[in-house]
Every structure is written in C-alpha cells, then in structure tokens.
Short mmCIF file of C-alpha atoms in Angstrom, two decimals:
data_model
loop_
_atom_site.label_atom_id
_atom_site.label_comp_id
_atom_site.label_asym_id
_atom_site.label_seq_id
_atom_site.Cartn_x
_atom_site.Cartn_y
_atom_site.Cartn_z
CA MET A 1 276.52 167.09 8.72
CA ARG A 2 279.68 164.94 8.59
CA ARG A 3 281.56 165.60 5.37
CA VAL A 4 283.11 162.42 4.18
CA MET A 5 285.71 162.79 1.22
CA ARG A 6 288.12 160.18 -0.16
CA ALA A 7 291.15 160.45 -2.35
CA PRO A 8 290.35 159.11 -5.94
CA ARG A 9 292.22 155.78 -6.58
CA GLU A 10 292.06 155.06 -10.14
CA ASP A 11 294.71 156.75 -12.64
CA ARG A 12 293.70 159.83 -14.09
CA SER A 13 290.60 160.40 -11.76
CA ALA A 14 289.77 163.25 -9.66
CA VAL A 15 287.34 164.58 -7.03
CA ILE A 16 285.91 168.13 -7.51
CA ILE A 17 283.28 169.45 -5.09
CA PRO A 18 281.16 171.24 -6.24
CA PRO A 19 281.70 170.17 -9.91
CA TRP A 20 284.18 172.15 -12.21
CA THR A 21 281.14 173.15 -14.41
CA ALA A 22 279.83 174.89 -11.17
CA ALA A 23 282.78 176.55 -10.08
CA GLN A 24 281.92 179.97 -11.66
CA ALA A 25 278.64 180.00 -9.92
CA THR A 26 280.33 179.35 -6.67
CA LEU A 27 282.49 182.25 -7.27
CA VAL A 28 279.47 184.45 -7.94
CA GLN A 29 277.71 183.12 -4.89
CA ASN A 30 280.65 184.28 -2.85
CA GLN A 31 280.67 187.72 -4.15
CA THR A 32 277.12 188.26 -3.45
CA LEU A 33 277.74 187.01 0.16
CA PHE A 34 280.69 189.59 0.54
CA ARG A 35 278.70 192.32 -0.70
CA GLN A 36 275.91 191.71 1.89
CA LEU A 37 278.37 191.40 4.93
CA SER A 38 277.46 193.77 7.76
CA GLY A 39 279.72 194.71 10.47
CA GLY A 40 283.34 194.50 10.18
CA LEU A 41 286.96 193.99 12.11
CA LEU A 42 287.93 196.47 14.85
CA GLY A 43 286.34 199.50 13.37
CA LEU A 44 286.90 198.46 9.63
CA SER A 45 284.13 197.22 7.66
CA TRP A 46 284.37 194.05 5.94
CA ASP A 47 284.77 195.67 2.40
CA ASP A 48 287.59 197.91 3.61
CA TRP A 49 289.42 195.32 5.23
CA ARG A 50 289.16 192.81 2.29
CA LEU A 51 290.31 195.48 -0.18
CA TRP A 52 293.14 196.19 2.03
CA CYS A 53 294.13 192.60 2.30
CA ARG A 54 293.63 192.08 -1.65
CA GLU A 55 295.86 195.44 -2.61
CA SER A 56 298.70 194.31 0.01
CA CYS A 57 298.89 190.77 -0.79
CA LEU A 58 298.82 191.25 -4.42
CA THR A 59 301.49 194.00 -4.50
CA ALA A 60 303.65 191.64 -2.36
CA ALA A 61 302.90 188.64 -4.56
CA ARG A 62 303.80 190.12 -7.88
CA GLU A 63 307.16 191.40 -6.43
CA TYR A 64 308.00 187.91 -4.96
CA THR A 65 306.74 186.09 -8.23
CA SER A 66 308.79 188.50 -10.45
CA ASP A 67 311.78 188.15 -8.36
CA THR A 68 311.66 184.44 -8.15
CA LEU A 69 310.92 183.72 -11.76
CA ARG A 70 313.09 186.65 -12.99
CA LEU A 71 310.72 188.01 -15.43
CA PRO A 72 308.67 191.41 -15.22
CA LEU A 73 304.95 191.12 -14.31
CA PRO A 74 302.32 193.59 -15.33
CA SER A 75 300.07 194.84 -12.92
CA GLY A 76 297.62 192.29 -14.19
CA PRO A 77 293.59 192.08 -14.24
CA THR A 78 291.67 193.52 -11.33
CA GLY A 79 288.98 190.77 -11.68
CA PRO A 80 288.01 188.08 -8.83
CA LEU A 81 290.89 186.63 -6.80
CA ILE A 82 291.11 182.89 -6.85
CA VAL A 83 293.38 181.64 -4.13
CA GLY A 84 295.05 178.31 -3.31
CA GLY A 85 297.89 176.95 -1.17
CA HIS A 86 300.14 174.35 0.12
CA GLN A 87 303.37 173.69 1.79
CA PRO A 88 306.44 174.27 -0.42
CA GLU A 89 307.36 170.64 -0.72
CA LEU A 90 307.68 168.38 -4.05
CA PHE A 91 304.15 167.40 -3.58
CA HIS A 92 302.14 165.00 -5.72
CA PRO A 93 300.03 165.54 -8.82
CA GLY A 94 296.87 165.43 -6.72
CA VAL A 95 297.95 168.35 -4.91
CA TRP A 96 299.21 170.15 -7.80
CA ALA A 97 295.79 170.09 -9.57
CA LYS A 98 294.88 172.86 -7.28
CA ASN A 99 297.12 175.12 -8.74
CA PHE A 100 295.68 174.32 -12.14
CA ALA A 101 292.26 174.86 -10.95
CA ILE A 102 292.79 178.32 -9.59
CA GLY A 103 294.64 179.44 -12.47
CA ARG A 104 292.14 178.12 -15.21
CA LEU A 105 289.35 179.58 -13.44
CA ALA A 106 290.93 182.84 -13.23
CA GLN A 107 291.58 182.88 -16.96
CA GLN A 108 287.90 182.15 -17.30
CA VAL A 109 286.74 185.00 -15.19
CA ARG A 110 289.43 187.35 -16.16
CA GLY A 111 290.66 187.13 -12.67
CA VAL A 112 293.82 186.65 -10.79
CA SER A 113 295.04 183.47 -9.40
CA LEU A 114 297.36 183.40 -6.15
CA HIS A 115 299.02 180.42 -4.68
CA LEU A 116 300.04 180.96 -0.88
CA ILE A 117 303.11 179.01 0.01
CA VAL A 118 302.58 177.72 3.79
CA ASP A 119 306.35 178.25 4.69
CA SER A 120 305.37 178.43 8.30
CA ASP A 121 304.74 174.73 8.60
CA ALA A 122 307.53 172.26 9.60
CA SER A 123 309.74 171.07 6.69
CA ALA A 124 309.54 167.40 5.33
CA GLN A 125 312.32 165.30 4.50
CA ALA A 126 314.72 166.40 1.77
CA SER A 127 314.39 163.73 -0.67
CA VAL A 128 311.43 162.00 -2.98
CA SER A 129 310.84 158.54 -3.25
CA ILE A 130 310.88 156.70 -6.60
CA PRO A 131 310.16 153.04 -7.66
CA VAL A 132 313.12 150.66 -8.33
CA GLY A 133 313.25 147.00 -9.16
CA SER A 134 310.69 145.53 -11.52
CA ARG A 135 307.12 145.53 -12.18
CA ALA A 136 306.79 142.10 -10.48
CA GLU A 137 308.68 143.07 -7.37
CA PRO A 138 309.24 147.00 -7.18
CA ARG A 139 310.30 148.88 -4.15
CA LEU A 140 310.75 152.54 -3.08
CA GLN A 141 314.05 154.34 -2.99
CA PRO A 142 314.58 157.82 -1.76
CA ILE A 143 316.48 160.22 -3.82
CA PRO A 144 317.71 163.28 -1.83
CA PHE A 145 317.66 166.97 -3.25
CA ASP A 146 319.57 168.10 -0.26
CA ALA A 147 321.32 167.06 2.88
CA PRO A 148 319.04 165.82 5.94
CA ARG A 149 317.98 168.51 8.31
CA ALA A 150 316.44 168.88 11.67
CA LEU A 151 312.54 169.42 11.66
CA GLN A 152 312.19 173.41 11.57
CA PRO A 153 309.97 176.04 9.85
CA TRP A 154 310.38 175.93 6.02
CA GLU A 155 310.97 179.52 5.75
CA ASN A 156 314.19 178.95 8.01
CA VAL A 157 315.64 176.19 5.77
CA PRO A 158 318.65 177.00 3.40
CA VAL A 159 319.91 174.89 0.62
CA THR A 160 322.53 173.09 2.82
CA ASP A 161 324.31 170.80 0.16
CA PRO A 162 324.71 172.78 -3.03
CA GLU A 163 326.24 169.82 -5.12
CA LEU A 164 323.56 167.39 -3.97
CA PHE A 165 320.89 170.08 -4.77
CA ALA A 166 322.58 170.77 -8.44
CA THR A 167 322.85 167.07 -9.32
CA PHE A 168 319.40 166.19 -8.30
CA PRO A 169 317.76 165.85 -11.81
CA GLU A 170 320.50 163.68 -13.23
CA ARG A 171 320.36 161.51 -10.30
CA LEU A 172 316.58 161.25 -10.40
CA SER A 173 316.60 160.94 -14.34
CA ASN A 174 319.10 158.01 -14.18
CA ALA A 175 317.23 156.06 -11.47
CA LEU A 176 313.79 156.32 -13.46
CA SER A 177 315.46 155.45 -16.84
CA PRO A 178 314.66 151.76 -16.68
CA TRP A 179 311.08 152.40 -16.53
CA GLY A 180 311.42 154.51 -19.70
CA ILE A 181 310.40 157.87 -17.94
CA GLU A 182 311.94 161.16 -18.77
CA PRO A 183 310.84 163.01 -15.55
CA LEU A 184 309.73 166.75 -15.33
CA VAL A 185 312.61 167.59 -13.15
CA CYS A 186 314.97 167.79 -16.05
CA ASP A 187 312.73 170.93 -17.42
CA ALA A 188 311.98 172.46 -14.06
CA TRP A 189 315.27 172.36 -12.09
CA PRO A 190 317.25 174.77 -14.03
CA ALA A 191 314.94 177.59 -12.34
CA ALA A 192 315.52 175.90 -8.85
CA ARG A 193 319.38 176.05 -9.36
CA SER A 194 319.35 179.53 -10.55
CA GLN A 195 317.44 180.79 -7.56
CA SER A 196 319.68 178.59 -5.20
CA ARG A 197 322.79 180.05 -6.91
CA ARG A 198 321.41 183.68 -6.19
CA GLY A 199 321.12 182.87 -2.59
CA GLY A 200 317.52 182.09 -2.26
CA GLY A 201 316.33 179.45 0.43
CA LEU A 202 315.08 176.15 -0.31
CA VAL A 203 311.36 177.38 -0.36
CA ASP A 204 312.42 179.96 -3.10
CA ALA A 205 314.19 177.24 -4.98
CA LEU A 206 311.50 174.90 -5.08
CA THR A 207 308.78 177.43 -5.64
CA ALA A 208 310.77 178.48 -8.67
CA ALA A 209 310.89 174.96 -10.18
CA ARG A 210 307.25 174.46 -9.88
CA ALA A 211 306.17 178.06 -10.93
CA ALA A 212 308.33 177.79 -14.04
CA MET A 213 306.70 174.90 -15.23
CA GLU A 214 303.34 176.45 -14.62
CA HIS A 215 304.07 179.49 -16.52
CA GLN A 216 305.53 177.63 -19.41
CA TRP A 217 302.27 175.78 -19.62
CA GLY A 218 300.37 178.96 -19.62
CA LEU A 219 299.39 179.23 -16.22
CA PRO A 220 300.34 182.67 -14.78
CA ASN A 221 299.68 182.03 -11.17
CA LEU A 222 301.31 184.67 -8.67
CA GLU A 223 303.11 183.32 -5.76
CA LEU A 224 303.52 184.63 -2.07
CA PRO A 225 304.74 182.96 1.01
CA MET A 226 302.63 182.99 4.16
CA SER A 227 306.06 184.21 6.16
CA ARG A 228 305.48 187.52 4.01
CA VAL A 229 301.76 187.68 4.22
CA CYS A 230 302.16 187.66 8.19
CA THR A 231 304.20 190.85 7.99
CA LEU A 232 301.63 192.87 6.40
CA ALA A 233 299.29 195.37 7.88
CA PRO A 234 295.97 193.69 7.06
CA PHE A 235 297.10 190.47 8.50
CA LEU A 236 298.45 192.04 11.58
CA TRP A 237 294.97 193.81 11.93
CA MET A 238 293.21 190.50 12.19
CA VAL A 239 295.85 189.43 14.84
CA ALA A 240 295.01 192.40 16.90
CA ALA A 241 291.50 191.70 16.38
CA ILE A 242 291.58 188.05 17.41
CA ALA A 243 293.91 188.95 20.47
CA ALA A 244 291.42 191.66 21.54
CA ARG A 245 288.72 188.93 21.83
CA LEU A 246 291.05 186.09 22.74
CA PRO A 247 289.01 184.44 25.51
CA GLU A 248 285.97 184.49 23.19
CA PHE A 249 287.93 183.05 20.35
CA VAL A 250 289.45 180.31 22.60
CA GLU A 251 285.88 179.20 23.86
CA HIS A 252 284.45 179.07 20.36
CA HIS A 253 287.70 177.36 18.94
CA ASN A 254 287.57 174.62 21.50
CA ALA A 255 283.89 174.21 21.27
CA VAL A 256 283.71 173.45 17.41
CA LEU A 257 286.90 171.23 17.99
CA ARG A 258 284.77 168.99 20.34
CA GLU A 259 282.13 168.96 18.06
CA TYR A 260 284.12 167.92 15.09
CA ARG A 261 285.72 165.05 17.21
CA VAL A 262 282.34 163.82 18.26
CA LEU A 263 281.04 164.11 14.73
CA ASN A 264 283.87 162.46 13.00
CA ARG A 265 284.47 159.82 15.96
CA VAL A 266 288.00 161.33 16.85
CA ARG A 267 289.56 160.31 19.98
CA SER A 268 292.89 161.95 19.93
CA ARG A 269 293.21 165.09 21.95
CA SER A 270 295.75 166.42 19.30
CA HIS A 271 293.60 165.66 16.21
CA PRO A 272 293.13 167.51 14.06
CA VAL A 273 294.72 170.22 16.09
CA PRO A 274 295.16 170.69 19.60
CA ASP A 275 292.75 172.69 21.86
CA LEU A 276 293.79 176.25 22.79
CA ALA A 277 294.99 176.39 26.28
CA ARG A 278 294.54 178.63 29.18
CA THR A 279 296.81 179.09 32.18
CA GLU A 280 295.37 181.51 34.70
CA ASP A 281 294.74 184.86 32.74
CA TRP A 282 296.99 183.84 29.86
CA TYR A 283 294.96 182.57 26.88
CA GLU A 284 296.85 180.60 23.90
CA ALA A 285 296.53 182.34 20.69
CA PRO A 286 296.24 180.76 17.29
CA PHE A 287 299.60 181.78 16.14
CA TRP A 288 303.15 180.58 16.19
CA ILE A 289 305.93 182.73 17.21
CA TRP A 290 309.65 182.15 17.20
CA ARG A 291 312.97 184.21 17.14
CA ARG A 292 315.55 184.13 14.39
CA GLY A 293 317.69 181.19 14.83
CA ASP A 294 315.28 179.14 16.42
CA THR A 295 314.38 175.73 14.88
CA GLN A 296 311.26 175.04 17.08
CA ARG A 297 308.08 177.03 16.64
CA ASP A 298 306.61 178.23 20.09
CA ARG A 299 302.88 178.97 21.19
CA LEU A 300 301.85 182.72 21.55
CA TRP A 301 300.06 183.49 24.72
CA VAL A 302 298.21 186.64 25.30
CA ARG A 303 296.89 188.51 28.53
CA ARG A 304 294.45 191.25 28.64
CA ARG A 305 294.24 193.80 31.41
CA GLY A 306 291.93 196.77 30.44
CA THR A 307 293.10 198.16 27.22
CA GLU A 308 296.44 196.54 27.19
CA LEU A 309 297.58 193.24 25.65
CA THR A 310 300.64 191.49 26.80
CA LEU A 311 302.20 188.88 24.26
CA ARG A 312 304.76 186.28 25.27
CA ASP A 313 306.17 183.01 24.60
CA ARG A 314 307.24 180.19 27.03
CA ARG A 315 310.22 182.00 27.93
CA GLU A 316 309.36 185.69 28.39
CA GLU A 317 306.97 188.59 27.68
CA ILE A 318 307.74 190.00 24.12
CA LEU A 319 305.28 192.83 23.43
CA GLN A 320 302.82 195.31 25.03
CA LEU A 321 299.80 196.36 22.86
CA ARG A 322 297.63 199.18 23.64
CA LEU A 323 293.94 199.23 22.05
CA GLY A 324 292.16 202.36 21.83
CA GLY A 325 289.06 202.88 23.90
CA ASP A 326 286.95 201.57 21.05
CA HIS A 327 288.92 198.52 20.54
CA ASP A 328 290.55 200.10 17.40
CA ALA A 329 293.64 198.27 16.36
CA ALA A 330 295.34 201.13 14.85
CA ALA A 331 297.34 201.99 18.08
CA ALA A 332 298.59 198.15 18.26
CA LEU A 333 299.26 197.85 14.56
CA GLU A 334 302.71 199.78 14.64
CA GLN A 335 303.65 197.86 17.70
CA LEU A 336 303.17 194.45 15.76
CA GLN A 337 305.03 195.65 12.85
CA GLU A 338 307.83 196.19 15.01
CA LEU A 339 308.36 192.21 15.70
CA GLN A 340 309.75 191.82 12.15
CA GLN A 341 312.58 194.37 12.78
CA ARG A 342 313.25 192.75 16.14
CA GLU A 343 313.69 189.43 13.99
CA ILE A 344 310.62 187.79 15.79
CA HIS A 345 308.45 185.78 13.53
CA LEU A 346 304.57 185.85 14.24
CA ARG A 347 302.94 183.34 11.92
CA THR A 348 299.54 181.65 11.40
CA ARG A 349 298.53 178.13 12.32
CA ALA A 350 296.25 175.84 10.18
CA LEU A 351 292.82 177.50 10.99
CA THR A 352 293.87 181.18 10.99
CA THR A 353 295.76 180.55 7.64
CA THR A 354 292.51 179.48 5.78
CA MET A 355 290.53 181.90 7.91
CA PHE A 356 292.42 184.80 6.46
CA ALA A 357 292.60 183.44 3.10
CA ARG A 358 288.99 182.56 2.76
CA LEU A 359 287.30 185.76 4.89
CA GLY A 360 290.05 188.39 3.92
CA LEU A 361 291.47 187.77 0.65
CA ALA A 362 289.76 185.16 -1.76
CA ASP A 363 286.69 185.52 -3.67
CA LEU A 364 286.88 181.82 -4.05
CA PHE A 365 289.23 179.44 -2.28
CA VAL A 366 290.36 176.03 -3.55
CA HIS A 367 290.96 173.34 -0.92
CA GLY A 368 292.53 170.01 -1.23
CA LEU A 369 290.75 167.06 0.79
CA GLY A 370 292.71 167.41 4.00
CA GLY A 371 292.08 171.23 4.10
CA ALA A 372 288.30 170.91 3.03
CA LYS A 373 287.86 168.26 5.89
CA TYR A 374 289.48 170.56 8.54
CA ASP A 375 287.74 173.45 7.37
CA GLU A 376 284.43 172.24 8.92
CA MET A 377 285.62 173.75 12.04
CA THR A 378 286.75 177.01 10.22
CA ASP A 379 283.24 177.40 8.94
CA ALA A 380 281.71 177.10 12.29
CA LEU A 381 284.33 179.33 14.07
CA MET A 382 283.89 182.18 11.43
CA GLY A 383 280.19 182.15 11.91
CA ARG A 384 280.53 182.12 15.89
CA MET A 385 283.30 184.65 16.22
CA PHE A 386 282.51 187.11 13.31
CA ASP A 387 279.00 186.46 12.93
CA VAL A 388 279.32 185.83 8.99
CA ASP A 389 278.25 183.40 6.83
CA PRO A 390 281.28 181.23 5.60
CA PRO A 391 282.25 181.67 1.99
CA SER A 392 282.04 178.53 -0.14
CA PHE A 393 285.02 176.83 -1.22
CA LEU A 394 286.18 174.45 -4.14
CA THR A 395 287.70 171.23 -3.17
CA VAL A 396 290.11 169.57 -5.64
CA SER A 397 292.18 166.48 -5.65
CA ALA A 398 293.31 164.02 -8.34
CA THR A 399 295.18 160.69 -8.93
CA ALA A 400 297.85 159.97 -11.51
CA HIS A 401 299.94 156.87 -11.50
CA LEU A 402 303.56 156.79 -12.92
CA PRO A 403 303.57 154.75 -16.07
CA LEU A 404 305.36 151.64 -14.80
CA GLY A 405 303.56 149.26 -17.09
CA GLY A 406 300.26 148.89 -15.29
CA SER A 407 299.28 147.38 -12.12
CA TRP A 408 298.37 143.66 -11.72
CA ASP A 409 294.84 142.71 -12.10
CA VAL A 410 294.47 141.23 -8.59
CA THR A 411 292.41 142.43 -5.55
CA ILE A 412 291.92 142.02 -1.92
CA GLU A 413 288.88 140.18 -2.74
CA ASP A 414 290.85 137.48 -4.91
CA ARG A 415 293.29 137.05 -1.90
CA GLY A 416 290.36 136.63 0.61
CA ARG A 417 288.79 134.01 -1.79
CA LEU A 418 292.23 131.95 -1.87
CA LEU A 419 292.23 132.19 1.99
CA HIS A 420 288.81 130.84 2.12
CA GLN A 421 289.95 127.96 -0.08
CA GLN A 422 292.71 127.14 2.38
CA ARG A 423 290.67 127.23 5.23
CA ASP A 424 288.18 124.93 3.49
CA LEU A 425 291.15 122.37 2.85
CA ASP A 426 291.65 122.22 6.64
CA HIS A 427 287.90 122.01 7.47
CA ASN A 428 286.34 120.20 4.77
CA PRO A 429 289.09 118.34 2.81
CA ASP A 430 286.55 115.77 1.71
CA ARG A 431 284.98 118.60 -0.55
CA HIS A 432 288.26 118.67 -2.62
CA GLY A 433 289.96 116.38 -4.89
CA ASP A 434 288.46 112.95 -5.70
CA MET A 435 287.96 111.16 -2.37
CA GLN A 436 287.48 107.84 -4.36
CA THR A 437 291.01 107.66 -5.86
CA SER A 438 292.09 105.36 -2.84
CA ALA A 439 290.45 102.89 -0.94
CA MET A 440 291.86 104.81 2.35
CA SER A 441 290.39 108.22 1.24
CA ALA A 442 287.16 106.62 0.32
CA ALA A 443 287.12 104.99 3.72
CA LEU A 444 287.95 108.22 5.70
CA ALA A 445 285.31 110.33 3.80
CA ALA A 446 282.69 107.72 4.58
CA GLU A 447 283.58 107.57 8.06
CA LYS A 448 283.57 111.30 8.46
CA CYS A 449 280.09 111.59 6.93
CA ARG A 450 278.95 108.97 9.57
CA LEU A 451 280.51 110.84 12.45
CA VAL A 452 278.73 114.20 11.29
CA ASP A 453 275.58 112.51 11.24
CA SER A 454 276.03 111.03 14.40
CA LEU A 455 276.98 114.40 15.94
CA ASN A 456 273.88 116.18 14.65
CA HIS A 457 272.28 117.44 17.88
CA GLU A 458 268.81 116.76 16.52
CA SER A 459 269.56 112.85 15.98
CA VAL A 460 268.52 110.17 18.26
CA GLU A 461 272.10 108.65 18.34
CA PHE A 462 273.40 112.07 19.71
CA ARG A 463 270.75 112.26 22.41
CA SER A 464 271.75 108.82 23.58
CA MET A 465 275.44 109.26 23.91
CA SER A 466 277.10 110.03 27.02
CA ARG A 467 279.24 113.15 27.55
CA LEU A 468 282.44 110.85 27.31
CA GLU A 469 281.14 109.35 24.17
CA ARG A 470 280.41 112.59 22.45
CA ARG A 471 284.04 113.84 23.30
CA ARG A 472 285.40 110.60 21.65
CA HIS A 473 283.41 111.21 18.53
CA TYR A 474 284.64 114.90 18.40
CA GLN A 475 288.29 113.68 18.85
CA ARG A 476 287.87 111.16 16.08
CA LEU A 477 286.24 113.49 13.69
CA ARG A 478 289.27 115.90 14.10
CA SER A 479 291.67 112.82 13.49
CA VAL A 480 289.58 111.78 10.34
CA ASN A 481 289.60 115.31 8.92
CA ALA A 482 293.43 115.67 9.51
CA ALA A 483 294.15 112.39 7.78
CA LEU A 484 291.81 113.68 4.78
CA ALA A 485 293.70 117.04 4.66
CA GLY A 486 296.80 115.21 4.44
CA THR A 487 295.90 113.31 1.12
CA LEU A 488 295.46 117.07 -0.56
CA SER A 489 299.15 118.11 -0.53
CA THR A 490 299.31 118.77 -4.19
CA GLU A 491 296.04 120.93 -4.00
CA ARG A 492 297.67 122.42 -0.80
CA GLN A 493 300.80 123.44 -2.48
CA ARG A 494 298.89 124.94 -5.38
CA LEU A 495 297.02 127.14 -3.24
CA ALA A 496 300.26 128.20 -1.34
CA ASP A 497 301.88 129.19 -4.55
CA GLU A 498 298.98 131.23 -5.91
CA LEU A 499 298.60 132.93 -2.56
CA SER A 500 302.19 133.67 -2.43
CA GLN A 501 302.06 135.18 -5.96
CA MET A 502 298.75 137.16 -4.93
CA ASN A 503 300.66 138.55 -1.99
CA ARG A 504 303.60 139.65 -4.22
CA ARG A 505 301.39 141.19 -6.77
CA LEU A 506 299.22 143.17 -4.13
CA ALA A 507 302.27 144.48 -2.47
CA ALA A 508 303.73 145.47 -6.11
CA ASN A 509 300.36 147.36 -6.58
CA GLN A 510 300.99 149.35 -3.54
CA ILE A 511 303.67 150.94 -5.41
CA LEU A 512 302.42 150.61 -9.08
CA ARG A 513 299.25 152.48 -7.98
CA ARG A 514 300.83 154.91 -5.44
CA ARG A 515 299.35 158.57 -5.90
CA GLU A 516 302.08 160.18 -3.58
CA PHE A 517 304.95 159.98 -6.09
CA SER A 518 306.32 163.66 -6.56
CA TRP A 519 305.09 165.49 -9.62
CA VAL A 520 308.81 166.15 -10.68
CA THR A 521 309.04 162.20 -11.35
CA PHE A 522 306.38 162.39 -13.97
CA PRO A 523 306.66 162.92 -17.78
CA ALA A 524 305.32 166.11 -18.76
CA GLU A 525 302.82 164.72 -21.53
CA LYS A 526 300.97 162.69 -18.70
CA LEU A 527 300.37 165.71 -16.39
CA GLN A 528 299.53 168.14 -19.01
CA GLY A 529 297.00 165.86 -20.48
CA LEU A 530 295.46 165.14 -16.92
CA TYR A 531 295.16 168.74 -16.26
CA GLY A 532 294.00 169.75 -19.55
CA GLU A 533 290.98 167.10 -19.15
CA LEU A 534 290.10 168.14 -15.54
CA PHE A 535 289.93 171.97 -16.08
CA PRO A 536 289.41 172.78 -19.73
#
C-alpha cells in the first residue's frame, strides 16, 4: 500500500502516526515480535545480537554524551530503548520534535532514549536563514555560523572560523531583534563554544548546543554519532553478514526499490536512492568508504570467491576477509576492526542506518516524515533478506511558525478568483460596470448581444451565413468586445492593484508561514509550549 504523509502546515500542528496515545502499545507490540524471532545473523541468535548491539551502543553513548555535555551520567535505567536520529544540522522544530518524543516516551516507560547523530551524511551549508524586512515584505537572509566549506561528510568537518562561530548568537539575536524575538541560540550556544574551544569538531559543537537545551528542559537523551556506531563490533558483524550474502542483498534491494518507484510513480533512477550496481563479479555494498583526508565518500565493492571476500573502493582493493566454513563472521570481525586503525572509514548508507537501528538496537524507532516514507523499502528488505516481520515505528513531525506578527489572510484560491475576474473583464466586459452610463457603451453592448445571437449555431441566421460572413461577424465581435473592455479602465486598474497586493501578501506568507527556520531562531517559550502539548 502506498504510504502518503504530508508535513503539517498550520502553526503548532503535528503529524504523529500512530497517535501518541498508542505509542506505548506499539512499543509492547515490538517487544513481543522480537521475543518471537527465530534464526539469527551469521551464527548469532537475534536476541544475542540485539543484546550485543544495545550494550555496545549504550556504553559508547554514555561516554560520548558525558564528554560532550561535561557532566557525569549514571549507568541509567535498563528498560526499553527508544531511538531516533538525524543529521547534525541546526534543523527546524519539526525535526526536533522527534527528540522530545523519544525522551518523553522513555521517561513514561522507564527506559532509555538515544539520539543517533547521522554524521556520515554530507554536510549542509554553514548558516541559518532568518526573516528580515517587514511583515508586508519579508525576505530571507543567511546568518553564517562558520565559514563556507566544500561538501564532505559531517564527521570530517572542523570549526574553520572560530571568531565567526563564537559571535553567531550575537549576530543572530541582533538580526531578529526587529521582530521582538529573543532566540534560543543565546542559551544554547555557550555549550557549542565550549566544545569548540576544547577542540571538538563541528558535529560535537552543534550537538552540545542542542543537547544542552534538551537536558535543561528535563530531557536526558543520550547522544551517539553513527561514525562511532560503525566502529563497534556488533555493527561490523552486520556488515560481514550482508557482505557474505551480497548478491542476494543486491537483488532484494533493487527489487524493492523498483516496486517503490512504481508504487509512488517515481521516474528518477536516483530517487529515493540509486540501485546497487554490479560489475562482473563485483557487487556494490550498501555502505560508504573513504580514507582520512578525503572529502568525497566512495562506494564499497565486494567480491566473493569461496570463503574469501575482497573489499575495494574505486581505486584499489582494501581488505581480504575470511569467513569460516559455516559462514561465521568471527574470523572477519577482527579484520574489519583494523580498518579504523588504518584510518579507513566504513559507514552506513540510508537504508542500512535504519536497518541497524530498528532491527538491532531499538525497541521502538521514531522516524520523521522522510524516513518513514523511505522505510517502506527497509520493511520489505528486512522481510526478504532476513525473513523477519519488520518492527513498527513511530512517525513524528511538527510545524512551528516564528512569531512574526501572523500571516496575511489570503489564499491561492483568493488569487484565482481575482484572475478569473480579470479574464472576465477581457472576455465579458458587458457583465461589468454600468453599460448604460454612455450612449456608446450601451450601443456596443446591444451590438454584442445581437452578434452573439447571430452566431448561435442553432439559429436560422447562422445557418444561412456564408463562411466569409461568419468570419466577419467573429471579427466584429472581437472588436466590439475590445471596445467595451476599454471602457472599464477604472475597474481594470482596481483589479490590478488588488492582484498586486494579493501577490505580495502570498509571497510574504511563504516566509511568515515557513516551517524550516532553525530551532535556534525561536523563543524558548514557544517550543517548550509546543512540545509540552504534543508529548505530555
């Protein structure tokens, strides 16, 4: 079935699927599903592998979160694990809502909430957009928090301009002051500056700012970059398991991708993700690989001959993996762990990120709208590749508008009505104004009425006309219509003025109702109120 989800448009609105009141029941349903799983992953039962994933990731997450926030963390509860994740950008409040969902649900079930920082994705621009100008004519202006940089994986990116980074809250606050907004950045950025001064990269600094606000608001989520997850033994176990069956994985991956495109009427060969390729006996694996110093991620290729797997990028062979006779991955695990020592980065791609998180780690995963849509493929792939029923997930997104004085009460439909009136002035000017105000207008209106009657295809007069006479009647009708329209200059100007104002207000609403402004631009009370309502 095609899964259709749209972002909420109104201020302080949300999409939560299934409803928030059903979140705990969905969690219990997943726990039951996991207990009933049979089989496993290369010699490990699903229970053993999931326990290994959980213990390894939570240990790493407590270390990272403690270091990033500069505070000691207790070992924490051992209840259900609620997981979400996103790129480490200064995203909008609709994305941030996922963090509040995982945190509040974990508190309700006495569990643990974990936010995965997807820092293996390519980094976005180093600025946020804000509104400037007036309510009548707003426009967007970028406020940089760091110097521009080449597109590269987030985990590689340092803070390149410490002065620009340090002064970001003052510059952003000053730019928003005409709107009367005291932005969250002033409370959040000290943690980012502190992390940057300690030598942390941009990911660590941005994470520190966001996580500091969450903890201040009573949301003790753990944080863990995917770059660290991808070095952990249970993740590498999954890599070996997929590599051992890569031809089968590629076949299933491309099949579910074709089905997704047909179902969703997608024609692009690169959307939502490209097919995995094959070149002779080399198969493209669903992972990225690059070396220290590279700014571009490369595709990973695997060739299998007997019990030996060869890994390479586009340049050269990188590693030989030996699998045991029973396809046990233990022999390959130590070799995969050597990649990090060689400063070679092996990282997930989109589908394997959520596959690991949902199948190996979370009791309940929280998606945004985009991830929920793409995971139609992950659901099918997990079922076909591993013969498991896919665990359910929660979909959360929200919309918050900056307090800019409110939007204008105009719609696209209002504009359409004005355009219709303009067209009617041209084609039916006799319906507008008072055609009896002048003898000329009255005469022209009367002549148009006669011409229209004579050109009625059912009339005797029309059937008796020659082709030339009909053409002359049509030409005269157009001339009379144009002359009548010329008498309505005042009405035409009024409509033109209304349409011009309508267009300006519709353009203004694109900014006044924009949901993509970063969370750092909002006043604290607005977002605290929104998340408190959504996740009580």
